[in-house]
CSV table of C-alpha atoms and ligand atoms in Angstrom, one decimal:
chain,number,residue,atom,x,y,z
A,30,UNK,CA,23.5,17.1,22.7
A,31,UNK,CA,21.0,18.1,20.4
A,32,UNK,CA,18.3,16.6,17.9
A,33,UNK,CA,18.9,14.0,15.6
A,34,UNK,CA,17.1,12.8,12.9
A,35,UNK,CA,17.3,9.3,11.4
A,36,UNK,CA,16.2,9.6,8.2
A,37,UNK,CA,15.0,5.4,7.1
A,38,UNK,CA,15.7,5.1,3.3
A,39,UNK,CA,13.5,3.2,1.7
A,40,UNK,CA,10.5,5.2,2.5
A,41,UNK,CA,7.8,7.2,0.5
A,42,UNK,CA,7.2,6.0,-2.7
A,43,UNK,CA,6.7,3.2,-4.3
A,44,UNK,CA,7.2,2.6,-8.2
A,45,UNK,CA,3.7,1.1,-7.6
A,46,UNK,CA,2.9,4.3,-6.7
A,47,UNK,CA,4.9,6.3,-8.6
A,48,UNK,CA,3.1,4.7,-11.8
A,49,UNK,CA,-0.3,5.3,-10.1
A,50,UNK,CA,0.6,8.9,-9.6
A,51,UNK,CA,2.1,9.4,-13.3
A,52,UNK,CA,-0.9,8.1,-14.8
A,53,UNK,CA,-3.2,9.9,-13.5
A,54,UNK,CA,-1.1,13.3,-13.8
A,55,UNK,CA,-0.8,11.8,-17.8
A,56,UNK,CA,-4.3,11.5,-18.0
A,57,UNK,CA,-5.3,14.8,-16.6
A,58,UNK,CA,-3.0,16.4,-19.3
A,59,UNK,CA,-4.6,14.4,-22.3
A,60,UNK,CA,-7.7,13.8,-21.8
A,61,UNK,CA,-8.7,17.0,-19.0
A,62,UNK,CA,-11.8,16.8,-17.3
A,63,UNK,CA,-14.6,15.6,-16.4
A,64,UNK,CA,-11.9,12.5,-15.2
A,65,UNK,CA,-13.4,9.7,-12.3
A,66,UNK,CA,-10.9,7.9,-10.0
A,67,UNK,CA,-12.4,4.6,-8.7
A,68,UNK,CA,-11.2,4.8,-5.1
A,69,UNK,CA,-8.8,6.9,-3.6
A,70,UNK,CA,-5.9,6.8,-6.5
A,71,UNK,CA,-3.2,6.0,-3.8
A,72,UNK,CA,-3.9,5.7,0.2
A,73,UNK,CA,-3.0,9.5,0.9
A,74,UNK,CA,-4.7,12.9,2.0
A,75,UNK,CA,-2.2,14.9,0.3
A,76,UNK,CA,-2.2,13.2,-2.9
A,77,UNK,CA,-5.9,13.1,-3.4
A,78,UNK,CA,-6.1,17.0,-2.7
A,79,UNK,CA,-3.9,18.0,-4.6
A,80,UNK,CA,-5.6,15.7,-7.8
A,81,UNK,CA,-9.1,16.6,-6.5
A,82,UNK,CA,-8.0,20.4,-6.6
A,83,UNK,CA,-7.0,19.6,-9.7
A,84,UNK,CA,-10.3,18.9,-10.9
A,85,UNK,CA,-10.3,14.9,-10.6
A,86,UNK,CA,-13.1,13.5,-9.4
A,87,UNK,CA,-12.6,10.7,-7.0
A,88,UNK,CA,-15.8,8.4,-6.8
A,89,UNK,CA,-16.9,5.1,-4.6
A,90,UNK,CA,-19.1,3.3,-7.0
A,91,UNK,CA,-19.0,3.4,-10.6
A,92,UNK,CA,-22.7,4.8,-10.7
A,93,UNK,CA,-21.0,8.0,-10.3
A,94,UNK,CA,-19.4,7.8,-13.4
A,95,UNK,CA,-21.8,9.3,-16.4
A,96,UNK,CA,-22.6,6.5,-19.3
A,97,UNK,CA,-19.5,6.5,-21.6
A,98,UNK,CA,-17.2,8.8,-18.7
A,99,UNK,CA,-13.4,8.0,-18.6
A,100,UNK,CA,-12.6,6.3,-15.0
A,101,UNK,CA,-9.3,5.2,-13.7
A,102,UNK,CA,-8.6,1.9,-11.3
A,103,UNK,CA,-6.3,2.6,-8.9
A,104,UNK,CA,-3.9,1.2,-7.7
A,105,UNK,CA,-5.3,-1.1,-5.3
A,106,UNK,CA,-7.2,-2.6,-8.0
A,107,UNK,CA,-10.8,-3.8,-8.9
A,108,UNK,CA,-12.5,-6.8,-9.1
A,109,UNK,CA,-13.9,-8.5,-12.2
A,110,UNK,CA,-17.3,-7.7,-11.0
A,111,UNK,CA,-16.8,-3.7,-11.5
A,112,UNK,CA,-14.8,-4.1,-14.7
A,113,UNK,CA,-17.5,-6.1,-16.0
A,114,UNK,CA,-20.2,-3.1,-14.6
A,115,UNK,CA,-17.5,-0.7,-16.9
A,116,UNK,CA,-18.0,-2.5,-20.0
A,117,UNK,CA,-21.9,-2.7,-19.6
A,118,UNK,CA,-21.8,1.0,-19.1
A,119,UNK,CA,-19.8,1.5,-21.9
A,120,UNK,CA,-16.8,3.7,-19.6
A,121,UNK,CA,-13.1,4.2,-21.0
A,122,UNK,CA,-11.5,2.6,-18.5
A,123,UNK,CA,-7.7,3.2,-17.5
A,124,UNK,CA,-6.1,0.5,-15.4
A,125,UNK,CA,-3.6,2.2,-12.5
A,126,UNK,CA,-3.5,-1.1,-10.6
A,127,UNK,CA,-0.2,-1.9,-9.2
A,128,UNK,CA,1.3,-4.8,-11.3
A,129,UNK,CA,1.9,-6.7,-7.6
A,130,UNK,CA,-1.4,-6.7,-7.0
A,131,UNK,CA,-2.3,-7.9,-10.3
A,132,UNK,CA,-0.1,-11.1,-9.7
A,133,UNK,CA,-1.9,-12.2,-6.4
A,134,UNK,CA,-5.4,-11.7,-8.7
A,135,UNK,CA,-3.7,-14.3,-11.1
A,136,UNK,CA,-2.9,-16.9,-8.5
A,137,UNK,CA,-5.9,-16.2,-7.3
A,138,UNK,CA,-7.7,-17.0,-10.6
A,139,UNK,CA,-5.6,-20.2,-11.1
A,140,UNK,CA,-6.1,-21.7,-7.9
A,141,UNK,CA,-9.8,-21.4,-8.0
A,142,UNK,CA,-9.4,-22.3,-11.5
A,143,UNK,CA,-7.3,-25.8,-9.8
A,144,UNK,CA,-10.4,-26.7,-7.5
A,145,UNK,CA,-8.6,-25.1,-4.3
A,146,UNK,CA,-10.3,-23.1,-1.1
A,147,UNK,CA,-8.1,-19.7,-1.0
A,148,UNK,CA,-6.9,-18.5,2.3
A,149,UNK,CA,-7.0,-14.5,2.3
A,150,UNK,CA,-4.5,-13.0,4.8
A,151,UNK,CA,-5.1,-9.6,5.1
A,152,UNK,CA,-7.3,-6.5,6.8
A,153,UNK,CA,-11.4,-7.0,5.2
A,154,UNK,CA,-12.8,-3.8,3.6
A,155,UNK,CA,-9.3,-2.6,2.5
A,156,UNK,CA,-9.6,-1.7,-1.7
A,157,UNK,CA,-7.2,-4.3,-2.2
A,158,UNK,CA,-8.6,-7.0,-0.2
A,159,UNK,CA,-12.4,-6.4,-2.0
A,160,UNK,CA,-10.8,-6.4,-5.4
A,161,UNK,CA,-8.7,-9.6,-4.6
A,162,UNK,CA,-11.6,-11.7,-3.6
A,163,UNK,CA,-13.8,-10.4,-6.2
A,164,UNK,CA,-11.5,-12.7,-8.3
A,165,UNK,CA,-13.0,-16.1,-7.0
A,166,UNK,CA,-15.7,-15.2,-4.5
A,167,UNK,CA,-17.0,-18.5,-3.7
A,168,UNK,CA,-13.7,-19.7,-3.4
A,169,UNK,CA,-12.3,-17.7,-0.9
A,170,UNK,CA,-12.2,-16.8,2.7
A,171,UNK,CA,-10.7,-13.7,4.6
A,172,UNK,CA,-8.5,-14.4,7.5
A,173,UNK,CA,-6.7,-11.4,9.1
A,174,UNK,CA,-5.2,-13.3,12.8
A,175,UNK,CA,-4.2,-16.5,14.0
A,176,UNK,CA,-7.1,-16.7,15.7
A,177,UNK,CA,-9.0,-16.6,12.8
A,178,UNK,CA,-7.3,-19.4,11.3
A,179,UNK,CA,-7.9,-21.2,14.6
A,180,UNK,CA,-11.8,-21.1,13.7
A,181,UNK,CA,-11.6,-22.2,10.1
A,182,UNK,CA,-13.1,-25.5,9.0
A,183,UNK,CA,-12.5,-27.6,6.0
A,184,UNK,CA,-13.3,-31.1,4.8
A,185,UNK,CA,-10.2,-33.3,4.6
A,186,UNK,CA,-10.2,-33.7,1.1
A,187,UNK,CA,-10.3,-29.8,0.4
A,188,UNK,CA,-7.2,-28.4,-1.7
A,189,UNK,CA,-6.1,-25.3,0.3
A,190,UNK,CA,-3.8,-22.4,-0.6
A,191,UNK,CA,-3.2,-19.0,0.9
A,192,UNK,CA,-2.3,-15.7,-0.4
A,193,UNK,CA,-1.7,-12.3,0.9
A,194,UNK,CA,-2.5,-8.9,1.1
A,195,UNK,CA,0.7,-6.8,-0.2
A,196,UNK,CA,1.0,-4.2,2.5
A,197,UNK,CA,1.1,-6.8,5.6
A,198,UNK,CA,3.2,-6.6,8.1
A,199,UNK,CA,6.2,-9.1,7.6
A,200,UNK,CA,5.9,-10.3,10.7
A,201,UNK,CA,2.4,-10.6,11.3
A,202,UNK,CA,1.8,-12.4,8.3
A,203,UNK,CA,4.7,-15.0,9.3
A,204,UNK,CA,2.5,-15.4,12.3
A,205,UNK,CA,-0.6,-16.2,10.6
A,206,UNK,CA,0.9,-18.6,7.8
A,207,UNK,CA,3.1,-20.5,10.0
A,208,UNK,CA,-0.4,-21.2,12.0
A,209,UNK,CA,-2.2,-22.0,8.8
A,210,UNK,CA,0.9,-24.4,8.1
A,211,UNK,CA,0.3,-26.1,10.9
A,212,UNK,CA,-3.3,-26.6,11.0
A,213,UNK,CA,-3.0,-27.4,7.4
A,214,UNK,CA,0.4,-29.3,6.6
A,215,UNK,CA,-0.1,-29.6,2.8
A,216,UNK,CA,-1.9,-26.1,2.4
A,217,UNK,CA,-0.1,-24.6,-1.0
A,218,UNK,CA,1.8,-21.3,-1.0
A,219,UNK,CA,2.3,-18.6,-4.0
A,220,UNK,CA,6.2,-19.8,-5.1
A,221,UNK,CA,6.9,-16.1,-4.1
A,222,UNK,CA,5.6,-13.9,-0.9
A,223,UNK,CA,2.7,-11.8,-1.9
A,224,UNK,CA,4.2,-9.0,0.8
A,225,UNK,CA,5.8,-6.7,-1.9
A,226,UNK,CA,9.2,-5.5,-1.6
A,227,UNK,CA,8.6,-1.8,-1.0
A,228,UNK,CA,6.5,-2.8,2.3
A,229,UNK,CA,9.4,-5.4,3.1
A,230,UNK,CA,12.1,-2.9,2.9
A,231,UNK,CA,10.2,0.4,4.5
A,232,UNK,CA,9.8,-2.7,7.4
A,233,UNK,CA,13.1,-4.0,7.1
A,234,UNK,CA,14.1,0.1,8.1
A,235,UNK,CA,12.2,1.0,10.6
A,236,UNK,CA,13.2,-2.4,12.3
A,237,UNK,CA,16.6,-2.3,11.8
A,238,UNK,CA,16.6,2.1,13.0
A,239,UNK,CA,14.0,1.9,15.6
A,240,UNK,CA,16.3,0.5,18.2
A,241,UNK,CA,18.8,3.5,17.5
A,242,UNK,CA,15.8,6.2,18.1
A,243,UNK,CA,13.4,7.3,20.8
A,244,UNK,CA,10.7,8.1,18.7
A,245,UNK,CA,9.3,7.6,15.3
A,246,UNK,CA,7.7,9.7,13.3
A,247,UNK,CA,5.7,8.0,9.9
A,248,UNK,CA,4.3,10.0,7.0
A,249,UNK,CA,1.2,8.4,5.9
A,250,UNK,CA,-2.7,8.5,5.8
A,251,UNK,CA,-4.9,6.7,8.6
A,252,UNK,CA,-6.0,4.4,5.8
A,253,UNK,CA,-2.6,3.7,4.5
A,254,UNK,CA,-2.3,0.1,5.1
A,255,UNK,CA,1.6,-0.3,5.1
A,256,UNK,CA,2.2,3.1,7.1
A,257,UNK,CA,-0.1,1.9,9.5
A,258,UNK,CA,2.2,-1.7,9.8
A,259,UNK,CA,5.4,0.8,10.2
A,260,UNK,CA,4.1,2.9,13.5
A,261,UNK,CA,2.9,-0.6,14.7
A,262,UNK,CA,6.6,-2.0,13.8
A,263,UNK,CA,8.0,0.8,15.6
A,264,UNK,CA,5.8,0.3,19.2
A,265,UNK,CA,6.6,-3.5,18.9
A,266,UNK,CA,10.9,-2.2,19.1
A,267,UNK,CA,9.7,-0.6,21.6
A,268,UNK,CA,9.1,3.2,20.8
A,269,UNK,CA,6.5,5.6,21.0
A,270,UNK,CA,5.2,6.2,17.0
A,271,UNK,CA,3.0,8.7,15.3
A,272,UNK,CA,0.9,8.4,12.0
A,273,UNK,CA,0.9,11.9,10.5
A,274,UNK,CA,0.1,12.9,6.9
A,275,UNK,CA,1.6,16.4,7.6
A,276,UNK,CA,3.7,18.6,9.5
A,277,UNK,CA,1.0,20.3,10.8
A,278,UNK,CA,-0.2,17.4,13.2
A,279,UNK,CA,3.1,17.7,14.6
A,280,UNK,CA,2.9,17.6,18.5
A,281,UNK,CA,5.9,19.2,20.3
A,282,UNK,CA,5.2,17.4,23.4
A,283,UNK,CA,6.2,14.1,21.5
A,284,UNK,CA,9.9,15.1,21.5
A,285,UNK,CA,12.9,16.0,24.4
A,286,UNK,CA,15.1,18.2,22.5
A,287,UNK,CA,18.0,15.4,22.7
A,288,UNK,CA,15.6,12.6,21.4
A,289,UNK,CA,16.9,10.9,18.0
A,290,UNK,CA,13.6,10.9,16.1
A,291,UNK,CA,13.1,8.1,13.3
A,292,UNK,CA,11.9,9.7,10.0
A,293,UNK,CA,10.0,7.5,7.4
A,294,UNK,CA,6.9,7.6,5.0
A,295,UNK,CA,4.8,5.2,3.8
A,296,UNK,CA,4.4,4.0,0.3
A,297,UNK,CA,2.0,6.2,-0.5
A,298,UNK,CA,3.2,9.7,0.6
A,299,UNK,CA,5.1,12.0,-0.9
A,300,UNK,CA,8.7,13.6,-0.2
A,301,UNK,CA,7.5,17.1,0.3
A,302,UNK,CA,5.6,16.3,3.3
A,303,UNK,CA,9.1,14.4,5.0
A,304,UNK,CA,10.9,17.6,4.0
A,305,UNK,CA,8.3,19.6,5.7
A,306,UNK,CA,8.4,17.7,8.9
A,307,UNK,CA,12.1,17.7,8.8
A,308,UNK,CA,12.2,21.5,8.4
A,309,UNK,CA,9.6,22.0,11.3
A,310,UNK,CA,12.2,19.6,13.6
A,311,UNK,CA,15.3,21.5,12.2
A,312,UNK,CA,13.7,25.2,13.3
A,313,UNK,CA,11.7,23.9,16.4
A,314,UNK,CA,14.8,21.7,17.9
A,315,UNK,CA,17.9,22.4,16.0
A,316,UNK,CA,17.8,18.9,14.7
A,317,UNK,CA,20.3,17.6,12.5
A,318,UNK,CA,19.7,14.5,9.8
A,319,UNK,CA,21.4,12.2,9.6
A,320,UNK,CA,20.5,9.8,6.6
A,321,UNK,CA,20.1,5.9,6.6
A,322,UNK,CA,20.0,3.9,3.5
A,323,UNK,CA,19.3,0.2,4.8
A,324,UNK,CA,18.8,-0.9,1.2
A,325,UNK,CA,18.4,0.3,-2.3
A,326,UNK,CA,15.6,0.4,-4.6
A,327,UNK,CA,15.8,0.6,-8.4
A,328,UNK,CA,12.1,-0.3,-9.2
A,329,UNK,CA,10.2,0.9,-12.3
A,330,UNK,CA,6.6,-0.4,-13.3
A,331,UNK,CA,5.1,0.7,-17.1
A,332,UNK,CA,2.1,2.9,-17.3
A,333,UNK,CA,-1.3,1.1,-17.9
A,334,UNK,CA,-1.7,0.1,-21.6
A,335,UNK,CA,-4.3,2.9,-22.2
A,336,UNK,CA,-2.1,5.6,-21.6
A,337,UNK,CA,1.6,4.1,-23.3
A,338,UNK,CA,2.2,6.3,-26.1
A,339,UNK,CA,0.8,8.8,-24.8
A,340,UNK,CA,3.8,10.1,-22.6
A,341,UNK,CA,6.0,12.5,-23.2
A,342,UNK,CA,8.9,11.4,-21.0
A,343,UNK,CA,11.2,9.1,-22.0
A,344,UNK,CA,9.2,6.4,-20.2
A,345,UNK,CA,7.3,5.6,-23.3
B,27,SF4,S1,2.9,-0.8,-1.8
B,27,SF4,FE1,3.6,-2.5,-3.1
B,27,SF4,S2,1.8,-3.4,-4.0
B,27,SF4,FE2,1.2,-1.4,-3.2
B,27,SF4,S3,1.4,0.0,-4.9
B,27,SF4,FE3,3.4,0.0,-3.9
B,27,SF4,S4,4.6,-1.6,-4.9
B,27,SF4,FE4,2.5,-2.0,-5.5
């Protein structure tokens, strides 16, 4: 016996993402510095770094960003509020949001437009979650448990619909919505789950291989949402899991040199840092990989209208 490692395909990137990331590398070579990120671009350490090494700088409020400075939304997105602050301060703006995100700000727009009381699900002070409610503020309320929805109180007559955060976990979510369904039977829901499908399929892996592995190991940043829902998918199969963004947190004492270790990233982190955790396993254990594509994923999202043009690949 010796060390195996199942290697979950989907994992890493996202073409949310990959977009994000392209955009910003785009930007950097045609424009240069000074360059302002609104929020961390994309949820990981590594990514950030290297951008921030780069020269980027990566800012919390748009105050940082000199009058007439070039800032780019990331992919979490913003809410109307600080685009509105942009145009007063007269910034070039570049929008990175993911395109998924941008539909659950449309519904969110149109049901608050329709008179309705929107149901939030998902985690409050997350990027996407602030930008999301900035759409309808008075319209709006943030519910991330069933007990939460437990303590929510509405007149009768109020039209209610509910919408999601698009990093939840699958199955969480189910739990929260099937409780909002049944405290409020005529509650409307998006006509398609807000939950996008890179989260559902780096889920739909880790659920499907966790029950074949002894321990799981997730690339990912503390703050990344949906690599935070794949460790806590992992411990609900029943495994012990660890968040890592590189090989260097690696813990030896984790593994029994005959353990099958589950291998997968979040959306956010790149394939370098699985291929460096891999190598430390392979030198440290002997471990062989053994790669396991549940699904596949043939997902491409346009760069932001600012920078189309602009690229040199055949993207365009
Ligand atoms: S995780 Fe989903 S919503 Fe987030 S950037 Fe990727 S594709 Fe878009």
């Amino acid at each position: 016996m010796m060390m195996k490692i199942l290697l979950a395909s989907p994992r890493g990137f996202c073409a949310g993402v990959n977009m994000a990331i392209e955009s910003l590398e785009l930007a950097l070579a045609r424009f240069g510095t000074p360059l302002h990120v609104y929020h961390e671009i994309v949820h990981n350490q590594y990514v950030v770094k290297r951008f921030r090494d780069a020269g980027v700088t990566f800012v919390e409020t748009l105050d940082e960003v000199p009058a007439g400075g070039r800032v780019m939304y990331s992919a979490h997105g913003v809410s109307p509020e600080i685009r509105q602050i942009a145009a007063e301060r007269n910034l070039q703006t570049i929008d990175a949001t993911c395109p998924l995100v941008t539909k659950v700000h449309k519904e969110a727009v149109r049901y608050a437009k329709g008179g309705y009381t929107i149901i939030l699900v998902g985690h409050g002070g997350h990027d996407e979650v602030i930008g999301t409610m900035g759409e309808a503020p008075n319209s709006m309320v943030l519910v991330e448990s069933p007990q939460d929805v437990d303590a929510l109180e509405f007149p009768a007559t109020q039209s209610l619909a509910y919408l999601t955060q698009t990093t939840l976990s699958v199955d969480d979510a189910t739990r929260i919505i099937n409780r909002l369904r049944e405290r409020f039977p005529n509650i409307a829901n998006p006509p398609k789950d807000d939950i996008c499908y890179a989260t559902q399929n780096r889920q739909e892996a880790v659920r499907e291989l966790a029950r074949e592995a002894n321990v799981a190991l997730v690339l990912g940043s503390q703050n990344s949402s949906n690599s935070q829902r794949l460790v806590s998918l992992a411990k609900e199969v029943g495994i012990p899991a660890h968040l890592i963004d590189a090989a260097a947190e690696i813990d030896f004492a984790w593994f029994g040199k005959d353990d099958t270790v589950l291998v997968t990233a979040g959306a956010s982190a790149p394939e370098i840092v699985v291929e460096d955790c891999i190598a430390v396993l392979r030198k440290q254990f002997g471990a062989v990989v053994e790669p396991r594509a549940i699904r596949e994923e043939n997902v491409h999202f346009p760069l932001p209208r600012e920078l189309r043009g602009l690229a040199t690949s055949d993207r365009s």
